[in-house]
mmCIF file of C-alpha atoms in Angstrom:
data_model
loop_
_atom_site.group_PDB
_atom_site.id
_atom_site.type_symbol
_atom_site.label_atom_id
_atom_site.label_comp_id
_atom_site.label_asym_id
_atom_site.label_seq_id
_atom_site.Cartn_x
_atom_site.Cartn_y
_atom_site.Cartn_z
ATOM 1 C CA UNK A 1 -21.728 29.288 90.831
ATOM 2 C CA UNK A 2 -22.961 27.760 87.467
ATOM 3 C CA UNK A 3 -26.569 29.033 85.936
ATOM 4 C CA UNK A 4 -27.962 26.653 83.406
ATOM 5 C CA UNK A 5 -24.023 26.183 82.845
ATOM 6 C CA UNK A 6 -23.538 29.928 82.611
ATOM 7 C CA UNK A 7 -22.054 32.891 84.412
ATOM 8 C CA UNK A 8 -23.258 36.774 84.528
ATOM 9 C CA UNK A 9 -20.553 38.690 82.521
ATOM 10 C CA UNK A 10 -19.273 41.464 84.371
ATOM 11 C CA UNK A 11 -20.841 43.607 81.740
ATOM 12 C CA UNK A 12 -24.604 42.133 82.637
ATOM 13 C CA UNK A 13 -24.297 43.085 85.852
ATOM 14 C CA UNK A 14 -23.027 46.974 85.324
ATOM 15 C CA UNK A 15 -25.753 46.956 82.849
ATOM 16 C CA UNK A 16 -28.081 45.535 85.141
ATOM 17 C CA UNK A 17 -26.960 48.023 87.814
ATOM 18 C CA UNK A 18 -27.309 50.985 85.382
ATOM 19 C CA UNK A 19 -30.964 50.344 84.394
ATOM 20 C CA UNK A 20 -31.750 49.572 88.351
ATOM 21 C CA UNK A 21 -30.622 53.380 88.573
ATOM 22 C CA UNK A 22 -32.688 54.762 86.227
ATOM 23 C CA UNK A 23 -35.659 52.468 85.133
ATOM 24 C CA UNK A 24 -34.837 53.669 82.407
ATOM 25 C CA UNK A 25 -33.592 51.317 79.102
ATOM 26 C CA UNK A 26 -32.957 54.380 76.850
ATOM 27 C CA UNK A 27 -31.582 56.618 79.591
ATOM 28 C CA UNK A 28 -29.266 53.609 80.553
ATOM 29 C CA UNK A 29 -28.161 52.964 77.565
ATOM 30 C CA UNK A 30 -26.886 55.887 76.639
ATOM 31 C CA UNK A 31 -24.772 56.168 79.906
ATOM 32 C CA UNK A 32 -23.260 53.067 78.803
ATOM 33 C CA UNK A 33 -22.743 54.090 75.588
ATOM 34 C CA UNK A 34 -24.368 51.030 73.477
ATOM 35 C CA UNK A 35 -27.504 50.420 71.711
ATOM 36 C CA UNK A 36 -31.096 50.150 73.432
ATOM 37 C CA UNK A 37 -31.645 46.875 71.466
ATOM 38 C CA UNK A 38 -28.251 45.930 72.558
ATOM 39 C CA UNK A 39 -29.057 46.377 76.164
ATOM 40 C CA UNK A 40 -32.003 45.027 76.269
ATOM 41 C CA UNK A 41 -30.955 41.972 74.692
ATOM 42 C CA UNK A 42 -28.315 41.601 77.515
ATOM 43 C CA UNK A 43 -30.967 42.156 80.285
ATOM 44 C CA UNK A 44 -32.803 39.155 79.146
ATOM 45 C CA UNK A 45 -29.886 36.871 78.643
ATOM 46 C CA UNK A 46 -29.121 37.909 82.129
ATOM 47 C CA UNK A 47 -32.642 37.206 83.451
ATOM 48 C CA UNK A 48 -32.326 33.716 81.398
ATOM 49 C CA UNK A 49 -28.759 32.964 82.951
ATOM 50 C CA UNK A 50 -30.541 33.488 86.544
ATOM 51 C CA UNK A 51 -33.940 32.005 86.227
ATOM 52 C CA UNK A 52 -35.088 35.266 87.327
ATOM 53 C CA UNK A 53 -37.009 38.198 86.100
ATOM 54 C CA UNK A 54 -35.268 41.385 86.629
ATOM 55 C CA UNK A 55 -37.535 43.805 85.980
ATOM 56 C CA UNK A 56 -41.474 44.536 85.354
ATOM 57 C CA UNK A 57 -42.240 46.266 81.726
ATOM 58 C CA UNK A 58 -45.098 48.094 80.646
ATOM 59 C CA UNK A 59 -46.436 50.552 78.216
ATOM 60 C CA UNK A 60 -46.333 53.090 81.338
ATOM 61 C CA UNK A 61 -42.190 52.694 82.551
ATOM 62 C CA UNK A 62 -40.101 49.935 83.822
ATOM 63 C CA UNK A 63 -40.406 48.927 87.446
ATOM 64 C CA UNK A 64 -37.386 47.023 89.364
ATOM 65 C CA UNK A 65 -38.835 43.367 90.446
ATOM 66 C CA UNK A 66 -38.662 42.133 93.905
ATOM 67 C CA UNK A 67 -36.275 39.285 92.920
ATOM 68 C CA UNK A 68 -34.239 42.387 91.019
ATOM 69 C CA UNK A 69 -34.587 44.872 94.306
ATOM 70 C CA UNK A 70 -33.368 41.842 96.384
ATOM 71 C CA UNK A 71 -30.250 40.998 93.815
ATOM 72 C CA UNK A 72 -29.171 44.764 93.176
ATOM 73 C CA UNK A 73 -27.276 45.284 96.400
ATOM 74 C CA UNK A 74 -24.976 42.242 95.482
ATOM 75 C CA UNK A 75 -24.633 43.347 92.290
ATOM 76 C CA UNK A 76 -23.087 46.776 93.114
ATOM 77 C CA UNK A 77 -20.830 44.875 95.654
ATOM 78 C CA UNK A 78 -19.395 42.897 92.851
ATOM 79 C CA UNK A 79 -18.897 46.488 90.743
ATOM 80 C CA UNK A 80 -17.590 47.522 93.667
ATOM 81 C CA UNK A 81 -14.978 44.817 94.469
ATOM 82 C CA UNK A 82 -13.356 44.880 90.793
ATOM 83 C CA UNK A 83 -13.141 48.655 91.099
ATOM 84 C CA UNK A 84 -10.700 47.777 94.188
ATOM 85 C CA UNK A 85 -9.406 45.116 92.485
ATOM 86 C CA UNK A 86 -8.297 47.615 89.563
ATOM 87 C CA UNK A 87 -7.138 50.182 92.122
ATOM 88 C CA UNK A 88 -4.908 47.626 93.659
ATOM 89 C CA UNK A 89 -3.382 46.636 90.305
ATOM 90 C CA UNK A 90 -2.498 50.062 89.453
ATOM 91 C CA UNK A 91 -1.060 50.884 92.703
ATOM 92 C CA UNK A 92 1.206 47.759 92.683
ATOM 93 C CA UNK A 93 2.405 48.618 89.410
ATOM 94 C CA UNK A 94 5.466 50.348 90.012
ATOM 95 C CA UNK A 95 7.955 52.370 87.837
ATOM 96 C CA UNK A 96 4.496 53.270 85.574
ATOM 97 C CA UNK A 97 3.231 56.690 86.051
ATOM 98 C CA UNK A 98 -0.495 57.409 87.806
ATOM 99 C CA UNK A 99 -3.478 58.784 86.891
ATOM 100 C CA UNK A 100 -5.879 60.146 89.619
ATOM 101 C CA UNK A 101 -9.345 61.267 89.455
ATOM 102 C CA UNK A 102 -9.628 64.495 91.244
ATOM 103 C CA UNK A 103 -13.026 65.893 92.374
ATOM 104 C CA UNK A 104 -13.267 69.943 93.150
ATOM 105 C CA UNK A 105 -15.527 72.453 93.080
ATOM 106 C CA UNK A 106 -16.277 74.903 90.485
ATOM 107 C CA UNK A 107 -15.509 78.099 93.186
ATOM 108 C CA UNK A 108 -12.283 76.006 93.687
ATOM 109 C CA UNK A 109 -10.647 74.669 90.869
ATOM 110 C CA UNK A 110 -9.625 76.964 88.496
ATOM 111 C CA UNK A 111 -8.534 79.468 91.182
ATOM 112 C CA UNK A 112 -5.938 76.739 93.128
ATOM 113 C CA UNK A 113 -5.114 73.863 90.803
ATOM 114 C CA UNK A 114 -3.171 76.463 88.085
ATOM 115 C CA UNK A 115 -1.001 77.485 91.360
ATOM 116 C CA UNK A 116 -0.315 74.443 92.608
ATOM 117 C CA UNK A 117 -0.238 71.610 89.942
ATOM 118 C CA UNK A 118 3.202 72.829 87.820
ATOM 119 C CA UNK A 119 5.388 72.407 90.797
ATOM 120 C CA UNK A 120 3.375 69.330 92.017
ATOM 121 C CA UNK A 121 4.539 67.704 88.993
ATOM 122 C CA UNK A 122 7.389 69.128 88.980
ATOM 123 C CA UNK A 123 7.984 67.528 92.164
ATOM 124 C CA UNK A 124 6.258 64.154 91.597
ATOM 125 C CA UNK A 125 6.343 63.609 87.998
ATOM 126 C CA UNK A 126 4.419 60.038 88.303
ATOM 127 C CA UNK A 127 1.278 61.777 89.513
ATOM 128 C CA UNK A 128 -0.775 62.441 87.151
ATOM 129 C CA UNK A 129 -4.645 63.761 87.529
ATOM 130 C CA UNK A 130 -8.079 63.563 85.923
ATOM 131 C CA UNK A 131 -9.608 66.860 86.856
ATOM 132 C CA UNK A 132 -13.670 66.853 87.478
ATOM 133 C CA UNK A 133 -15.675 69.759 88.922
ATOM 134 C CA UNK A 134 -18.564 69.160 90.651
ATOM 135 C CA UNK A 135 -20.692 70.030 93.682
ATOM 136 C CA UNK A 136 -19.445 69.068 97.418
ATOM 137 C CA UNK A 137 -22.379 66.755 97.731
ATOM 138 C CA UNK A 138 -21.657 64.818 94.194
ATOM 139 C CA UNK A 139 -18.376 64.979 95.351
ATOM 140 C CA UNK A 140 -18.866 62.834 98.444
ATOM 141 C CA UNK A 141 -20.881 60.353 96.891
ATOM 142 C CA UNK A 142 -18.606 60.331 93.778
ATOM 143 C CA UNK A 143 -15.729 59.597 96.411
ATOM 144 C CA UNK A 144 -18.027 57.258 97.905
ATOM 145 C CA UNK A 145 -19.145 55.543 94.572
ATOM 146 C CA UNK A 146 -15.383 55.278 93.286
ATOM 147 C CA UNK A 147 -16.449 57.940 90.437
ATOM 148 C CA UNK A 148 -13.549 60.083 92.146
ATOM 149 C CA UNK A 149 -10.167 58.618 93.881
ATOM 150 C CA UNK A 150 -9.795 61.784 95.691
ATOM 151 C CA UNK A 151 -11.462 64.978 96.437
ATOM 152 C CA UNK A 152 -10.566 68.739 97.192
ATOM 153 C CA UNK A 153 -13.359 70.362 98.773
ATOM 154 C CA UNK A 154 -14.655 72.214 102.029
ATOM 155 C CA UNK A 155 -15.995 68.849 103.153
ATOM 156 C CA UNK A 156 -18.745 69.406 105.913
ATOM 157 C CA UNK A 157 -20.319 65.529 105.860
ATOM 158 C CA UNK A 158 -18.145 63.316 106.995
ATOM 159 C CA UNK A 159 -18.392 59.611 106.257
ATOM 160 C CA UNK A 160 -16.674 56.651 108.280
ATOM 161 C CA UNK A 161 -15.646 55.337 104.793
ATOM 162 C CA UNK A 162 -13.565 58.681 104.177
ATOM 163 C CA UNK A 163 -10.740 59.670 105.372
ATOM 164 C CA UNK A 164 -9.722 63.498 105.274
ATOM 165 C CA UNK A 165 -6.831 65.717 105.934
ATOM 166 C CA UNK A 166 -7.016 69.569 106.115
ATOM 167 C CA UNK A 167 -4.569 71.238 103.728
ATOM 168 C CA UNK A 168 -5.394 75.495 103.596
ATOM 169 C CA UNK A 169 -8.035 78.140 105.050
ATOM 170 C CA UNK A 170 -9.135 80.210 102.634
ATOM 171 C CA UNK A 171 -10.814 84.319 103.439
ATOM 172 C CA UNK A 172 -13.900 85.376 102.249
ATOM 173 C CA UNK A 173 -13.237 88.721 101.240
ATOM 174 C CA UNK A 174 -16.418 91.225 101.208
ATOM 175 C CA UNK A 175 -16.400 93.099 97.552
ATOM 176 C CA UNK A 176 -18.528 96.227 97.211
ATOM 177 C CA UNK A 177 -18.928 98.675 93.946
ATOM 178 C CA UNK A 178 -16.462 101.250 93.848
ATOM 179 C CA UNK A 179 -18.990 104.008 94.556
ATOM 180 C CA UNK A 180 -20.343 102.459 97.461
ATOM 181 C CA UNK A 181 -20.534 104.493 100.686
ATOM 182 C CA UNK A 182 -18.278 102.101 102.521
ATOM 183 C CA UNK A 183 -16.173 101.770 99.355
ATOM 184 C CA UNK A 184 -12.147 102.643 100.257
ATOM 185 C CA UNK A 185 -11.996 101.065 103.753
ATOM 186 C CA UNK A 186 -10.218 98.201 104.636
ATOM 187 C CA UNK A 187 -12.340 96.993 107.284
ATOM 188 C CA UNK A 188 -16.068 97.073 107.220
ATOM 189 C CA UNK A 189 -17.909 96.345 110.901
ATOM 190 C CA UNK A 190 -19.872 93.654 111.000
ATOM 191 C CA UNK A 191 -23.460 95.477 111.897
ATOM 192 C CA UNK A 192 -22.728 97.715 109.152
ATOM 193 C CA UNK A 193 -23.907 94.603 107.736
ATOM 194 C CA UNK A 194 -26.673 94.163 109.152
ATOM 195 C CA UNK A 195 -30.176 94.469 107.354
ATOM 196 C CA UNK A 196 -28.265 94.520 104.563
ATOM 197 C CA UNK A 197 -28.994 92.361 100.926
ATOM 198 C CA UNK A 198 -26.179 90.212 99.764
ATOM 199 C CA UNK A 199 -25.826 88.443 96.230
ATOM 200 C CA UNK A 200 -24.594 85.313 96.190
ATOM 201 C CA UNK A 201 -24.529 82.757 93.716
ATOM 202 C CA UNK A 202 -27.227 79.903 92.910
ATOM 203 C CA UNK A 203 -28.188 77.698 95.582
ATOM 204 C CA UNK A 204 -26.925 74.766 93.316
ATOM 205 C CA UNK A 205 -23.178 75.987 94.196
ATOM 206 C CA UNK A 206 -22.194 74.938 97.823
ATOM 207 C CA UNK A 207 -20.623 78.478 98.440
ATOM 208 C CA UNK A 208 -24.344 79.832 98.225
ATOM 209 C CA UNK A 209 -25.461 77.936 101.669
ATOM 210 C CA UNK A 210 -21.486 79.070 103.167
ATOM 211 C CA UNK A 211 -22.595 82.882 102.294
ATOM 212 C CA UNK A 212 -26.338 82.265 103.697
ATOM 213 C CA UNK A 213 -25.085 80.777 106.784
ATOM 214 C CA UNK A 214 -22.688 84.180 107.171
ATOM 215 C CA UNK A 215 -25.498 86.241 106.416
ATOM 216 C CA UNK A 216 -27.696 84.571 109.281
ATOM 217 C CA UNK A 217 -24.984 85.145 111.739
ATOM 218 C CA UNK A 218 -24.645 88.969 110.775
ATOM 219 C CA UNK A 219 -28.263 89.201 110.583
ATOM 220 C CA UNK A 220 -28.030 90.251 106.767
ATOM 221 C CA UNK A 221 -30.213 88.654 104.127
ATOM 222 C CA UNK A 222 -28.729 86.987 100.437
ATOM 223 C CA UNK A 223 -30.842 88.994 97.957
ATOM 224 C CA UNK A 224 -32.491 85.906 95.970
ATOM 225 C CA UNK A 225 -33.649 88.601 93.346
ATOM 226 C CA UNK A 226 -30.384 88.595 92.023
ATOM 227 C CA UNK A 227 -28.119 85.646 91.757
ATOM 228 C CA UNK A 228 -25.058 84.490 90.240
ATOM 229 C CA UNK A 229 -24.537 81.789 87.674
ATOM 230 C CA UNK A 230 -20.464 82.080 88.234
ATOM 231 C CA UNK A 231 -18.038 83.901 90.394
ATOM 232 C CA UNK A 232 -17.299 85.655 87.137
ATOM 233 C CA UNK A 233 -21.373 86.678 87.049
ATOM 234 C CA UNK A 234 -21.086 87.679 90.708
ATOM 235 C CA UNK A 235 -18.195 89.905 90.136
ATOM 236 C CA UNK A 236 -19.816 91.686 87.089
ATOM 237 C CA UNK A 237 -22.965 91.943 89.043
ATOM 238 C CA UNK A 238 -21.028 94.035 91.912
ATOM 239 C CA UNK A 239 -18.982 95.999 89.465
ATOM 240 C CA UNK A 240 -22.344 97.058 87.714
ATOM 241 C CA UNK A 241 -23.570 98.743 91.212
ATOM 242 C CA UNK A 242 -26.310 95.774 91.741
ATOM 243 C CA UNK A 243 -24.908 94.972 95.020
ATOM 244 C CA UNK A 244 -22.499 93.694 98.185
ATOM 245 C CA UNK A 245 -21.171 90.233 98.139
ATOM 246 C CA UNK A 246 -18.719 87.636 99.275
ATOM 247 C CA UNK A 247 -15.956 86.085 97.109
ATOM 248 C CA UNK A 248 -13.384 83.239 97.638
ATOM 249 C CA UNK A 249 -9.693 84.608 98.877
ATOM 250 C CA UNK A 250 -8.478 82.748 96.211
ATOM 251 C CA UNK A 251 -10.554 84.104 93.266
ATOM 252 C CA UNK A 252 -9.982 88.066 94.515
ATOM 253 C CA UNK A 253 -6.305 86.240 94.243
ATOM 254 C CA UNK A 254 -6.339 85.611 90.503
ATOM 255 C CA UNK A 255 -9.162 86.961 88.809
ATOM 256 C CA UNK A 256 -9.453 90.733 90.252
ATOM 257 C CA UNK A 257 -6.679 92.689 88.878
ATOM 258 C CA UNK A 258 -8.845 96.164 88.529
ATOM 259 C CA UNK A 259 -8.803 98.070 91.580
ATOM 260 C CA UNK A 260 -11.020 100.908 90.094
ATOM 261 C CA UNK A 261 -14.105 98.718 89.026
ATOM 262 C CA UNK A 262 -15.206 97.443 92.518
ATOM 263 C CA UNK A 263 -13.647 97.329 96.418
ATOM 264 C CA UNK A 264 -12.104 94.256 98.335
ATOM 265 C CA UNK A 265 -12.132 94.536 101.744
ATOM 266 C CA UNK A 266 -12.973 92.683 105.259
ATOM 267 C CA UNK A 267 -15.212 92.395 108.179
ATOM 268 C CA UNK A 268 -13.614 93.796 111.044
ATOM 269 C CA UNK A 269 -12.973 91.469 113.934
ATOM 270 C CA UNK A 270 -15.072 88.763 112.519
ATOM 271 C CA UNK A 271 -12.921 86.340 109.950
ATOM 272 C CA UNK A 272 -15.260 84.810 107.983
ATOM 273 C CA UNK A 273 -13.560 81.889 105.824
ATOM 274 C CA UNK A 274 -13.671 78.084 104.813
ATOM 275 C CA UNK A 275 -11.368 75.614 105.041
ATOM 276 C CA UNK A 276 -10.500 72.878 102.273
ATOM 277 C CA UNK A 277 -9.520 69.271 102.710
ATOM 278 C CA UNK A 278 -8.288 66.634 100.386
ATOM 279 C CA UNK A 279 -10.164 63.087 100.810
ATOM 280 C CA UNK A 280 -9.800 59.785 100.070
ATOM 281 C CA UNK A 281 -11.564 56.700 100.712
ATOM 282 C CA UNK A 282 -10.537 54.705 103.725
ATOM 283 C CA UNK A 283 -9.516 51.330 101.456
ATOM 284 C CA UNK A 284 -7.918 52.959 98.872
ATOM 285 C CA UNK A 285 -4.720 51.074 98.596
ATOM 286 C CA UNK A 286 -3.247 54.476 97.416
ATOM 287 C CA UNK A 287 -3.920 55.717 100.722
ATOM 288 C CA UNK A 288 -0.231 56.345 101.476
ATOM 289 C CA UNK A 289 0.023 57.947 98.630
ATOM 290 C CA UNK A 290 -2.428 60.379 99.035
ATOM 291 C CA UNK A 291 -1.567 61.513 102.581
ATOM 292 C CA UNK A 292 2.016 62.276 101.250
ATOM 293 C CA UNK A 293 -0.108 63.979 98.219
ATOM 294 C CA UNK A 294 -1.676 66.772 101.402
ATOM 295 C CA UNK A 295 1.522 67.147 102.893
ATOM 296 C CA UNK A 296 3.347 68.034 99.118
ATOM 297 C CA UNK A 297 -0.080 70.147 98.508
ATOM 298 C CA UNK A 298 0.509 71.934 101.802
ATOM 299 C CA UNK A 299 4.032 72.802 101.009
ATOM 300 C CA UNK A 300 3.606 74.271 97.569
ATOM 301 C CA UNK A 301 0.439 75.856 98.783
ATOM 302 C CA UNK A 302 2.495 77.639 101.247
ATOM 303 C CA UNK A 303 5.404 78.375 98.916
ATOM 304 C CA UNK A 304 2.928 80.067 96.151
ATOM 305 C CA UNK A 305 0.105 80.918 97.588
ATOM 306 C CA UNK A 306 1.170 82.377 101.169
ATOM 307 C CA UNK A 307 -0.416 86.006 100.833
ATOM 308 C CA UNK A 308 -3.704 84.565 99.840
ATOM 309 C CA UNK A 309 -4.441 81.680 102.106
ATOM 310 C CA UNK A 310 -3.383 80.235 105.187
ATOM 311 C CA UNK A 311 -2.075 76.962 105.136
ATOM 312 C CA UNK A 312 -3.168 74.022 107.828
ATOM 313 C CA UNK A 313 -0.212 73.009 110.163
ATOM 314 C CA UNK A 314 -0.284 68.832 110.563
ATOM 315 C CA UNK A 315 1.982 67.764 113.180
ATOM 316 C CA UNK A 316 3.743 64.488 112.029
ATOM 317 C CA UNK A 317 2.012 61.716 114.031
#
């Protein structure tokens, strides 16, 4: 449809949708990576291609206009639509190697993807992947938002839009300072536990609200006095005598190669772990693709990393 003989560029309306975001002209420009003056020169063109003012400015902020507010959800449909249309171009284009953009979390990521991602391309040599870490939350609405093509994570909110499929369970193992009193066994009982203060990390990593939800069901308490930035953090903080805590199977895995300076061990009858899934979104056309992706994850997951985790068994359907 024609607007004083014009059309919104594609550009306009991402720029449009950016500033919507943040009411902010500054802020949004720098996201997009062009001038202020620039973009607000191709707001108003925009507003003078619809007949419409956009938004309400004022010495005190910028304010979304009703005609903008009603206009904004069409606009990130039509964002949305040539993302899809891009996704289906690459995907058709055959013989040309891939690029992915993979989500995972910071507790994940640099503890898996070194032990898996040799042999996946190895194996697959056309896969290729943009590695991101971020948040589970930011995750799911970067999946949502096409930010991400796929995600590793342990997933909790599911969406209709997403499709998942479980690839590994992973241990929490229980580390302690090597001159603790329950230092040297390998099995601690869970009410030994109890009453107990455990560090965890921030409550901006997901694994902090995993670690408070084990502490409520051993009726321990995470010791908010002192928390980690990192795993890395975490571990030193244990090592220095500051306190108990629970670390990822897969980071004891790689990172903790000195028996001496603290003790790995596990709650007795009680396996306390979390289980990771890779996600997609539901109309990705590279859908296929990425359910054959799990099933090669699983496999080399199992092949390299069989005395850490436990991979998920997916009976073919």
């Amino acid at each position: 449809m024609l607007f004083n003989g014009k059309t919104p560029s594609l550009n306009q309306i991402r720029y449009f949708v950016t500033v919507a975001k943040h009411l902010n002209f500054r802020r949004a420009a720098n996201i997009l990576g062009i001038s202020q003056p620039t973009l607000t020169s191709q707001i108003s063109a925009l507003e003078n291609t619809l007949g419409l003012i956009l938004f309400e400015r004022s010495r005190s902020g910028t304010l979304l206009s009703a005609q903008g507010k009603s206009l904004l959800e069409y606009a990130e449909a039509v964002l949305q639509s040539t993302m899809q249309f891009g996704e289906m171009a690459r995907s058709l284009a055959q013989g040309e190697s891939t690029t992915y953009r993979l989500g995972i979390p910071p507790t994940l990521g640099p503890y898996l993807l070194p032990h898996i991602l040799p042999d996946i391309h190895r194996l697959r040599p056309g896969l290729k992947f943009y590695v991101r870490e971020a948040a589970p939350k930011q995750l799911l609405q970067g999946l949502l938002t096409g930010e991400f093509d796929i995600t590793l994570s342990p997933m909790s909110n599911r969406d209709s839009q997403i499709q998942v499929q479980p690839l590994f369970i992973e241990p929490l193992k229980f580390v302690l300072p090597a001159d603790h009193p329950m230092s040297g066994r390998q099995f601690i009982e869970p009410e030994e536990i109890r009453g107990q203060k455990i560090m965890a990390l921030e409550d901006r990593h997901h694994f902090h609200y995993q670690v408070q939800e084990i502490c409520t069901q051993l009726g321990a308490n995470v010791d908010r006095d002192y928390e980690g930035t990192s795993l890395d953090t975490l571990r030193q903080m244990v090592v220095m005598g500051m306190g108990m805590a629970f670390m990822p199977g897969l980071y004891v895995h790689s990172e903790l190669h000195n028996p001496e300076a603290l003790h790995v061990c596990e709650l007795a009858d009680m396996p306390v772990v979390r289980q990771h899934m890779l996600a997609w979104r539901n109309t990705s056309p590279a859908r296929a693709t990425f359910r054959e992706l799990a099933s090669l994850m699983r496999s080399v997951i199992s092949d390299r990393l069989a005395t850490a985790v436990s991979v998920t068994d997916i009976s073919p359907s």
